[in-house]
Short mmCIF file of C-alpha atoms in Angstrom, two decimals:
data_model
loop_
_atom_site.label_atom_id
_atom_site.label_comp_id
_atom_site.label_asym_id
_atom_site.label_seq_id
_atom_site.Cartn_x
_atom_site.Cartn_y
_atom_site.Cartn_z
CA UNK G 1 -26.67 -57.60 -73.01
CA UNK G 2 -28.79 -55.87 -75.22
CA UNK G 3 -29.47 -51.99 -74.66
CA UNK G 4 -32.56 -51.06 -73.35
CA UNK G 5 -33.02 -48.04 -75.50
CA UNK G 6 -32.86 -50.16 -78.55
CA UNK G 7 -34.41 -53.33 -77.13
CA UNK G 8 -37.91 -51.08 -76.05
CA UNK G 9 -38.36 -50.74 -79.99
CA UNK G 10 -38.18 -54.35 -80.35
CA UNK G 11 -41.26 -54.92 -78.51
CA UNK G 12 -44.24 -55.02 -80.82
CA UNK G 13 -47.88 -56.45 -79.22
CA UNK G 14 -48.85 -60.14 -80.64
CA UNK G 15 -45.52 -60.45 -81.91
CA UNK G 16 -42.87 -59.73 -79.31
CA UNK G 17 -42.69 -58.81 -75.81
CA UNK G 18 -39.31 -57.46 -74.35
CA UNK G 19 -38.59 -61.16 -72.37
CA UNK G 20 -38.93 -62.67 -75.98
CA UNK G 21 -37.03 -59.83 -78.16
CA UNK G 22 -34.24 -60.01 -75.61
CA UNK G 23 -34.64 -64.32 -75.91
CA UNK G 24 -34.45 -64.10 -79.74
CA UNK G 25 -31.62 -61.32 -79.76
CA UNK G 26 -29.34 -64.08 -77.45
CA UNK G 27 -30.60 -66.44 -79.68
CA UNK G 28 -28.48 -64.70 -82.96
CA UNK G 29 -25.38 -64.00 -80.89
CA UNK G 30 -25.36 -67.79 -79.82
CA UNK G 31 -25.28 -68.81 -83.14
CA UNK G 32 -22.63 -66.16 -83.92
CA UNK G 33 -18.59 -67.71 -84.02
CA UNK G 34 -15.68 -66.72 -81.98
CA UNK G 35 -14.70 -64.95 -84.85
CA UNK G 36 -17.50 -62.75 -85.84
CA UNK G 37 -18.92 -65.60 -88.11
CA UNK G 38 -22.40 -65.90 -88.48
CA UNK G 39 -23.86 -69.07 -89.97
CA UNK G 40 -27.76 -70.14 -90.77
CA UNK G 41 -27.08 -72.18 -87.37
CA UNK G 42 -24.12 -73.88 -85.79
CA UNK G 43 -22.83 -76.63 -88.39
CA UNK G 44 -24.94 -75.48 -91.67
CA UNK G 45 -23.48 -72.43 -93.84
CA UNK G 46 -22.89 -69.70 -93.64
CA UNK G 47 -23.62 -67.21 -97.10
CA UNK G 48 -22.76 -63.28 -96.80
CA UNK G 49 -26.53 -62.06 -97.33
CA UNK G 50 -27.88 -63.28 -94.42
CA UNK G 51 -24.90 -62.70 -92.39
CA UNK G 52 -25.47 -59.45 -92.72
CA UNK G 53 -28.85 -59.58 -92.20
CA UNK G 54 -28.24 -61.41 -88.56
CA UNK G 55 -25.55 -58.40 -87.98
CA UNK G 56 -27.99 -55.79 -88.52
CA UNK G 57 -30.35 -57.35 -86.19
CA UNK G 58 -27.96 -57.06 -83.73
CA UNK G 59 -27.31 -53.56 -84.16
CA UNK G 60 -30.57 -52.95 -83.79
CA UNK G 61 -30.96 -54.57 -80.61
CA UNK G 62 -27.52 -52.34 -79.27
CA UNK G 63 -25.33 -54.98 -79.29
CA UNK G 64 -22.64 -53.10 -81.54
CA UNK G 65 -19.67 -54.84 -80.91
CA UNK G 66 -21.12 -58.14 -82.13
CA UNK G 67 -22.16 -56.61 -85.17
CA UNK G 68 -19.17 -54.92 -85.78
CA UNK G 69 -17.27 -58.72 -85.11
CA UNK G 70 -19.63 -59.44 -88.35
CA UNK G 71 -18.56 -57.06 -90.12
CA UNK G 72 -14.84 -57.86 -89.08
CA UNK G 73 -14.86 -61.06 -90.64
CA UNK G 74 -16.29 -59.73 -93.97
CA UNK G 75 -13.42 -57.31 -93.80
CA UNK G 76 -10.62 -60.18 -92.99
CA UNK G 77 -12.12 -62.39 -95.49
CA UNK G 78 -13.29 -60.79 -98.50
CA UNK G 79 -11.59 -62.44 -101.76
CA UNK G 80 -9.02 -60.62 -104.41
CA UNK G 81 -11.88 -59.95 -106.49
CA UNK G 82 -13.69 -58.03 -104.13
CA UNK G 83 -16.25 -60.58 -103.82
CA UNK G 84 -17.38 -63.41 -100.84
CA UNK G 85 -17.90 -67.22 -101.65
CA UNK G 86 -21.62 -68.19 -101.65
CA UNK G 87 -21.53 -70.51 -99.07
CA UNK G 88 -18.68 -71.12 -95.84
CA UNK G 89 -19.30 -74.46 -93.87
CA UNK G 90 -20.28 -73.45 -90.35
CA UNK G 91 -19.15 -69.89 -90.96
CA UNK G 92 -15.81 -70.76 -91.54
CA UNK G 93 -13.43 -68.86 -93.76
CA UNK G 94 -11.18 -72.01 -94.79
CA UNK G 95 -13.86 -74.27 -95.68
CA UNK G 96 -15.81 -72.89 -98.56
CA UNK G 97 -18.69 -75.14 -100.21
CA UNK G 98 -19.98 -73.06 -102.76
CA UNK G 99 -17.03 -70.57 -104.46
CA UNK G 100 -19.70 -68.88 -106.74
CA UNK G 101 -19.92 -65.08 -105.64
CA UNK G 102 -23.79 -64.09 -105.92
CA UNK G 103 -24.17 -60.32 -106.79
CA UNK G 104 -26.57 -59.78 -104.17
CA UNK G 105 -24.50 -61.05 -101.63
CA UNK G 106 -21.34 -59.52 -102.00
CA UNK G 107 -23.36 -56.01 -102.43
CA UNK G 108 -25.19 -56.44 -99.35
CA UNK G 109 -22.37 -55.02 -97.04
CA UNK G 110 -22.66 -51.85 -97.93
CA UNK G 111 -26.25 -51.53 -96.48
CA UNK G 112 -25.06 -53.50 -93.49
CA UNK G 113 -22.03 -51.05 -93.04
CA UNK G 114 -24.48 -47.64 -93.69
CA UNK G 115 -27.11 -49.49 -90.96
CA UNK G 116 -23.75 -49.84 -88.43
CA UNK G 117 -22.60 -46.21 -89.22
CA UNK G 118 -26.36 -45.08 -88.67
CA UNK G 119 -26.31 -46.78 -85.57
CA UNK G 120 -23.31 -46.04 -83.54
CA UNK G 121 -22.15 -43.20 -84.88
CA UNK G 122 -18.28 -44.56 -85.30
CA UNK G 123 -16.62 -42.89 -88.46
CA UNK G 124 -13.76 -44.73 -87.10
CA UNK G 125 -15.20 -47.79 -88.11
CA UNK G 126 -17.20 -46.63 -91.76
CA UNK G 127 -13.27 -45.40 -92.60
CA UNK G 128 -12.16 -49.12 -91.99
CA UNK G 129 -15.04 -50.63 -93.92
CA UNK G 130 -14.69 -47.94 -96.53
CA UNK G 131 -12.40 -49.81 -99.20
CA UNK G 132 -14.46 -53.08 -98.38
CA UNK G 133 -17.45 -51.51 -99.46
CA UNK G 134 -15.47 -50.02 -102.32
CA UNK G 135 -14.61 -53.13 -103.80
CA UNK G 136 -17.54 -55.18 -103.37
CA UNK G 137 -19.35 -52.51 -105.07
CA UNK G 138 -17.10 -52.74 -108.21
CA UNK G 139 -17.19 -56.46 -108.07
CA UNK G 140 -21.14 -56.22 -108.53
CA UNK G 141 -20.69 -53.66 -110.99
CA UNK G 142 -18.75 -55.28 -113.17
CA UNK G 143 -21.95 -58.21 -113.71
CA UNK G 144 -24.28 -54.78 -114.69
CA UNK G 145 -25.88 -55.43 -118.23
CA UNK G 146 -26.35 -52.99 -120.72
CA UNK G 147 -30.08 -52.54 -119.57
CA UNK G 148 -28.85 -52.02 -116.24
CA UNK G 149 -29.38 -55.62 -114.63
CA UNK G 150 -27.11 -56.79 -112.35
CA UNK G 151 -25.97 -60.58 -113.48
CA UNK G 152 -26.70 -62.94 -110.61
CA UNK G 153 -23.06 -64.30 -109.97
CA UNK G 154 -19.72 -65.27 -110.99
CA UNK G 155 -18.62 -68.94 -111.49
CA UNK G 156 -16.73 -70.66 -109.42
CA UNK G 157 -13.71 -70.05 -111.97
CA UNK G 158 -15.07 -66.54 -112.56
CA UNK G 159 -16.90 -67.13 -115.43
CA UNK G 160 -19.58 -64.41 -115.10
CA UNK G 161 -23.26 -65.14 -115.43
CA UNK G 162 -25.30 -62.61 -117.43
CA UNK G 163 -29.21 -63.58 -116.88
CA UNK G 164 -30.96 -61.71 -113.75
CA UNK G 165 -32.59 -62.26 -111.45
CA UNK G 166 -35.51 -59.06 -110.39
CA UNK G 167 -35.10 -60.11 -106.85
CA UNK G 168 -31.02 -59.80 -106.34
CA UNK G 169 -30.97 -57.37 -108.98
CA UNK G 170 -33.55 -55.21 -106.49
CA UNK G 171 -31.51 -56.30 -103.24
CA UNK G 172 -28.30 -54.75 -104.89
CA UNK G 173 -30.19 -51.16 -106.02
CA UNK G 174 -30.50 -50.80 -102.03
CA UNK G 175 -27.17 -51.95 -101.48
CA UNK G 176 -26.19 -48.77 -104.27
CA UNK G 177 -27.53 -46.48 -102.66
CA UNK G 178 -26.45 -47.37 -99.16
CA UNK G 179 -22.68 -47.36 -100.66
CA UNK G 180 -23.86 -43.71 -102.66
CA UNK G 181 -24.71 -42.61 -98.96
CA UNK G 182 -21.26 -43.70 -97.60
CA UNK G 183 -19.59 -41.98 -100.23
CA UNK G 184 -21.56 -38.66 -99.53
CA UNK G 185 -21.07 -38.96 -95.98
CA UNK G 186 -16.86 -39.54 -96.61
CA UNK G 187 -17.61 -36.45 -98.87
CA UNK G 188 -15.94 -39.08 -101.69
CA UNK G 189 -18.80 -38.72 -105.07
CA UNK G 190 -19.19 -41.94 -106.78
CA UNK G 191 -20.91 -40.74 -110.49
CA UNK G 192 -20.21 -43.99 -111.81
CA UNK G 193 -22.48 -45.70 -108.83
CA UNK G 194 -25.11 -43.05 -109.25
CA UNK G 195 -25.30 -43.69 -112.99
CA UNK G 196 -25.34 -47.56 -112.35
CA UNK G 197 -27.91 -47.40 -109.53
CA UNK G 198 -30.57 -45.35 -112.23
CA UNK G 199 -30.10 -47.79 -115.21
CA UNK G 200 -30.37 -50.76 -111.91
CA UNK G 201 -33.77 -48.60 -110.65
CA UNK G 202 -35.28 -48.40 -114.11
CA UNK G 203 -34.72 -51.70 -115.84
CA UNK G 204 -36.21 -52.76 -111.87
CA UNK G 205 -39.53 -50.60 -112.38
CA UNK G 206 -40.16 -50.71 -116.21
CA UNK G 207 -38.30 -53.94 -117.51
CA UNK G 208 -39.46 -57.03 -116.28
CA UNK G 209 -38.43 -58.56 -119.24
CA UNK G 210 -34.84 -58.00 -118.55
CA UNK G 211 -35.20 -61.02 -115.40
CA UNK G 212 -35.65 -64.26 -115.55
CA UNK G 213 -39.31 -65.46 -114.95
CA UNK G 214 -39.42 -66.22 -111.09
CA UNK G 215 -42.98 -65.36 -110.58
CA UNK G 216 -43.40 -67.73 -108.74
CA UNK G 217 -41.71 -66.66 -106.33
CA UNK G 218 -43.10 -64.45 -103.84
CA UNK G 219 -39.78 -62.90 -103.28
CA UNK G 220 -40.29 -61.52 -106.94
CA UNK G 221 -43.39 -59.85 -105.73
CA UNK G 222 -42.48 -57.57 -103.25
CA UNK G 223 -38.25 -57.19 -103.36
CA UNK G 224 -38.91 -54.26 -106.07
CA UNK G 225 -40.64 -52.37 -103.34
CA UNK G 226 -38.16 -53.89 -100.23
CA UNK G 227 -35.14 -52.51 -102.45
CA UNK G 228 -36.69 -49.23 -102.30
CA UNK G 229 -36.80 -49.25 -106.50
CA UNK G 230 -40.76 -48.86 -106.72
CA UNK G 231 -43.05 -46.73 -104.50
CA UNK G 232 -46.10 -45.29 -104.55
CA UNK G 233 -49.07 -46.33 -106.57
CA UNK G 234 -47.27 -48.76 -108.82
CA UNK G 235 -45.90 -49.85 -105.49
CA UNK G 236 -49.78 -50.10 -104.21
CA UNK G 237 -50.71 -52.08 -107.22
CA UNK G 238 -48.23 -54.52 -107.55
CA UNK G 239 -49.25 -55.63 -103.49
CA UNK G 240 -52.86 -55.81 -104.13
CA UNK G 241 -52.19 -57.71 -107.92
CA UNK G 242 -50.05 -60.50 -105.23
CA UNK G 243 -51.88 -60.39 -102.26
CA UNK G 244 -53.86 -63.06 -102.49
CA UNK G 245 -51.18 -65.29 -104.29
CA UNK G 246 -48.80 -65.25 -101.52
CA UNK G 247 -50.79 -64.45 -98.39
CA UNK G 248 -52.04 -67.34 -96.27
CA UNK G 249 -54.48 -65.49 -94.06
CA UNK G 250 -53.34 -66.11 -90.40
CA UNK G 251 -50.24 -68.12 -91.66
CA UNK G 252 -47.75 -66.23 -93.47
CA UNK G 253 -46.30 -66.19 -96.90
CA UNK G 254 -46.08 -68.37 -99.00
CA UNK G 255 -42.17 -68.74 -100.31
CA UNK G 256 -43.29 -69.96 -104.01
CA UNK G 257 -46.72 -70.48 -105.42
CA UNK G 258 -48.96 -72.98 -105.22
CA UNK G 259 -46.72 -74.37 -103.00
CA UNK G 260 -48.35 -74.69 -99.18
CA UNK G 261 -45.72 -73.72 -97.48
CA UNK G 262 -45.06 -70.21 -95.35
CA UNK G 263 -41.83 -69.17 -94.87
CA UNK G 264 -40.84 -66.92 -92.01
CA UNK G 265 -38.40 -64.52 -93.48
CA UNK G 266 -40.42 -64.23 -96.75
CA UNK G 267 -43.20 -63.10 -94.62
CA UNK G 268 -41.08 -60.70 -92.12
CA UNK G 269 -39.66 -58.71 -95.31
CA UNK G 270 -42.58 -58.22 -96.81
CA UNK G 271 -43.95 -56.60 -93.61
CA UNK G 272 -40.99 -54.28 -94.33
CA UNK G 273 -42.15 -53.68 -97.64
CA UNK G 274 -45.43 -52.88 -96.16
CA UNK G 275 -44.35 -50.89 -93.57
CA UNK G 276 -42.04 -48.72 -96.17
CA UNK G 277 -45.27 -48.23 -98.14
CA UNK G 278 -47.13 -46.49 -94.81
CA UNK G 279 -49.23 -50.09 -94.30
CA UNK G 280 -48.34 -50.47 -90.58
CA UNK G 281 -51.62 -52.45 -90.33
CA UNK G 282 -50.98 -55.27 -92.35
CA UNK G 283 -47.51 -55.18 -91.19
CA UNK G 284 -48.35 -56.00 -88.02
CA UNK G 285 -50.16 -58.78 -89.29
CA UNK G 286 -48.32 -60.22 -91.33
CA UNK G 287 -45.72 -60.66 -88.02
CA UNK G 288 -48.44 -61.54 -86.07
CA UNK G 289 -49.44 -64.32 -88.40
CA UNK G 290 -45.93 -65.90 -88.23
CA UNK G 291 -45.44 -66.76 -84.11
CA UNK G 292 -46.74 -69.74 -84.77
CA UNK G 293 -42.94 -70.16 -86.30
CA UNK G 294 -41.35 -69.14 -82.70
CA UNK G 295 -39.64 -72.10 -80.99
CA UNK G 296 -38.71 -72.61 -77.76
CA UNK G 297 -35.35 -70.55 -77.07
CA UNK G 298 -36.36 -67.48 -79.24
CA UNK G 299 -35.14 -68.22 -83.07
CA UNK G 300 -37.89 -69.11 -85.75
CA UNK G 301 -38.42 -72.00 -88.19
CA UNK G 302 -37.68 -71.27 -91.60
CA UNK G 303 -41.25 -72.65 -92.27
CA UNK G 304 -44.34 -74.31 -92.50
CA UNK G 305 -46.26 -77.05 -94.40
CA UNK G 306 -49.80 -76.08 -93.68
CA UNK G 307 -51.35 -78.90 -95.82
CA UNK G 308 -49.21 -81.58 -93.85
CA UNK G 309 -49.48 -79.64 -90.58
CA UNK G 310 -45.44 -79.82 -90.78
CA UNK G 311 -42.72 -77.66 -89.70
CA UNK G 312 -40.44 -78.20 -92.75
CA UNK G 313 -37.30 -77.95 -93.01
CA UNK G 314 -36.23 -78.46 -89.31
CA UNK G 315 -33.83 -75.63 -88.64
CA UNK G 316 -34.04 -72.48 -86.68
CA UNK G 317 -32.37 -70.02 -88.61
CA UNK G 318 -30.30 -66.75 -87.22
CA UNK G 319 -31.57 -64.79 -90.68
CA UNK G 320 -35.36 -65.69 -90.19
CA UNK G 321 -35.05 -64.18 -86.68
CA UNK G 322 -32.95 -61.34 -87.83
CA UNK G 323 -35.58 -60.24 -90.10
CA UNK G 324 -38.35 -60.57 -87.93
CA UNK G 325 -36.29 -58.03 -85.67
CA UNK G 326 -35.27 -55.58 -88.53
CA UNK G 327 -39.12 -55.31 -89.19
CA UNK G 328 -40.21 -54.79 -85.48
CA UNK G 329 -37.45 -52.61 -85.53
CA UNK G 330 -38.16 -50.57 -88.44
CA UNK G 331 -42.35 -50.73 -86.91
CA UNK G 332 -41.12 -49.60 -84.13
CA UNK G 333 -39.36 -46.12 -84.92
CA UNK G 334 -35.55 -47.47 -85.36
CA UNK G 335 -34.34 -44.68 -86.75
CA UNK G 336 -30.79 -46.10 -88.53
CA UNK G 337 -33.36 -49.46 -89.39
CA UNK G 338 -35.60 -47.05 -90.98
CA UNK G 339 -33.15 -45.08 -93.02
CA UNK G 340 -32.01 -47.96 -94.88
CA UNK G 341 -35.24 -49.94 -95.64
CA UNK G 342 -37.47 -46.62 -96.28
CA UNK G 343 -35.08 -45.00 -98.61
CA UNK G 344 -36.07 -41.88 -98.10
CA UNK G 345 -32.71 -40.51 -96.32
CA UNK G 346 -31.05 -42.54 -99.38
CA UNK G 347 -29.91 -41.00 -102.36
CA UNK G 348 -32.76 -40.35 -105.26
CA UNK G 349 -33.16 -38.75 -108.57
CA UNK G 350 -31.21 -41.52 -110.05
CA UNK G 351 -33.73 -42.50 -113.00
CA UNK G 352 -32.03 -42.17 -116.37
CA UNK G 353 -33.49 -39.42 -118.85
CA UNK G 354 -33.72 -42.36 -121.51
CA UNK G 355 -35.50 -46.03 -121.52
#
């Protein structure tokens, strides 16, 4: 069961009422495996991102111990390297279908373990996760570019790839400063992280040309300001120079444009961007624009074809109702949900005295 003093700040008006934040919550742990395992849905994949993502949902709901199962099998599972596989069939550890290791993925633990520690309180658990952080940080660090990209993955055979990508490279400057925060809190200084998250923050905010193009992407458009790299009025601009690219008025966003298709976690993380940037309004929204998404039994459809009036594809994914929660959440005054996707309990002053 979910606690009630987390589960009142995932009720949100127009979006979710406590019968259907408690629905969607046993909706994520339904999906989640035996062993901690949490896949896009029972028989499709499982990739480490949005395992994490799920997990954090459920730690914002106050059901600890299955997020800490998550972060279990992360633990039990990581690779020599210090790095996950891309892709597990079904969640399962012995059947991987993709063996690349995406940056952005293998950094993402650390702001799932920070978000846990936040949460519950148990240094018992941050010292177990500790040297699982530790390594997945210098696996990621070891793709950084000299102007302070993050390469977007390793090969299969380890071959590392150098081009990067502004969205993953934005989603692991969160993930740097989530592991900087564990390291402060173990009282354990990590220079080498600080100096890679500034030369990560800057090429983020003042080198697009560092990326590959992926403007098309709506993802592109608002992860600088979701990975906590760009705030304030350059954070303002950059939403109004997108908004009415990506913004289907009473439908969502879209994932890539022209395309007519909404996606639901596209559009519940850039309600977190909004909300991070003090624009509860359009927050709300944005969420509220997206229930046409809920199905029957509380998880969402990854999206919508509006110009064929077709839910496409047909799967109800634990991440797109994970991030739905994590921006209720985060609306609603969840403090630990709030540390991590505001940034402004993370560590700053990180931008490099030189372009």
């Amino acid at each position: 069961m979910t606690s009630p003093g987390r589960t009142e700040r995932l009720v949100l008006p127009g979006v979710l009422t406590a019968a259907q934040a408690a629905e969607t919550v046993a909706a994520i742990a339904g999906v989640q495996r035996a062993d901690g395992a949490i896949p896009w849905f029972r028989g499709h994949h499982l990739d480490p991102w949005d395992h994490v993502e799920a997990a954090m949902a459920l730690d914002a709901a106050g059901e600890h111990a299955r997020a800490e199962a998550a972060y279990r099998w992360l633990a039990e599972h990581q690779l020599p390297d210090g790095g996950w596989y891309a892709a597990y069939a079904d969640g399962d550890a012995d059947r991987p279908t993709d063996r690349a290791r995406e940056s952005n993925f293998c950094a993402y633990v650390a702001v799932g373990v920070w978000h846990h520690h936040l949460s519950t309180g148990d240094d018992a658990f941050t010292e177990r996760m500790w040297p699982v952080v530790a390594r997945a940080v210098t696996h990621v660090l070891e793709l950084q570019q000299p102007g302070g990209q993050i390469g977007w993955k390793r090969e299969a055979d380890g071959t590392p790839v150098r081009d990067a990508l502004l969205t993953g490279s934005s989603s692991v400057y969160q993930a740097l400063r989530c592991a900087l925060a564990l390291a402060e809190h173990r009282g354990e200084p990590q220079p080498d992280w600080e100096l890679a998250a500034g030369w990560l923050g800057h090429a983020v905010r003042r080198h697009p040309e560092r990326f590959l193009d992926k403007n098309r992407y709506s993802m592109d458009w608002y992860y600088p300001i979701l990975g906590g790299a760009l705030r304030g009025a350059a954070a303002e601009e950059r939403i109004a120079a997108g908004w009415d690219r990506f913004v289907v008025p009473g439908l969502g966003v879209r994932c890539v444009d022209p395309n007519p298709w909404v996606t639901g976690g596209e559009s519940a993380e850039l309600a977190l961007a909004l909300w991070a940037l003090g624009d509860n309004d359009r927050a709300v929204d944005i969420l509220r624009s997206i229930q046409h998404l809920r199905a029957d039994g509380g998880l969402y459809w990854t999206g919508y074809v509006f110009e064929d009036d077709a839910v496409w594809p047909r799967e109800l994914t634990s991440w797109t109702a994970g991030s739905l929660l994590l921006a209720v959440a985060a609306l609603g005054g969840d403090k630990p949900t709030a540390a991590v996707f505001d940034g402004g309990t993370l560590p700053s002053g990180l931008e490099p005295r030189c372009c």
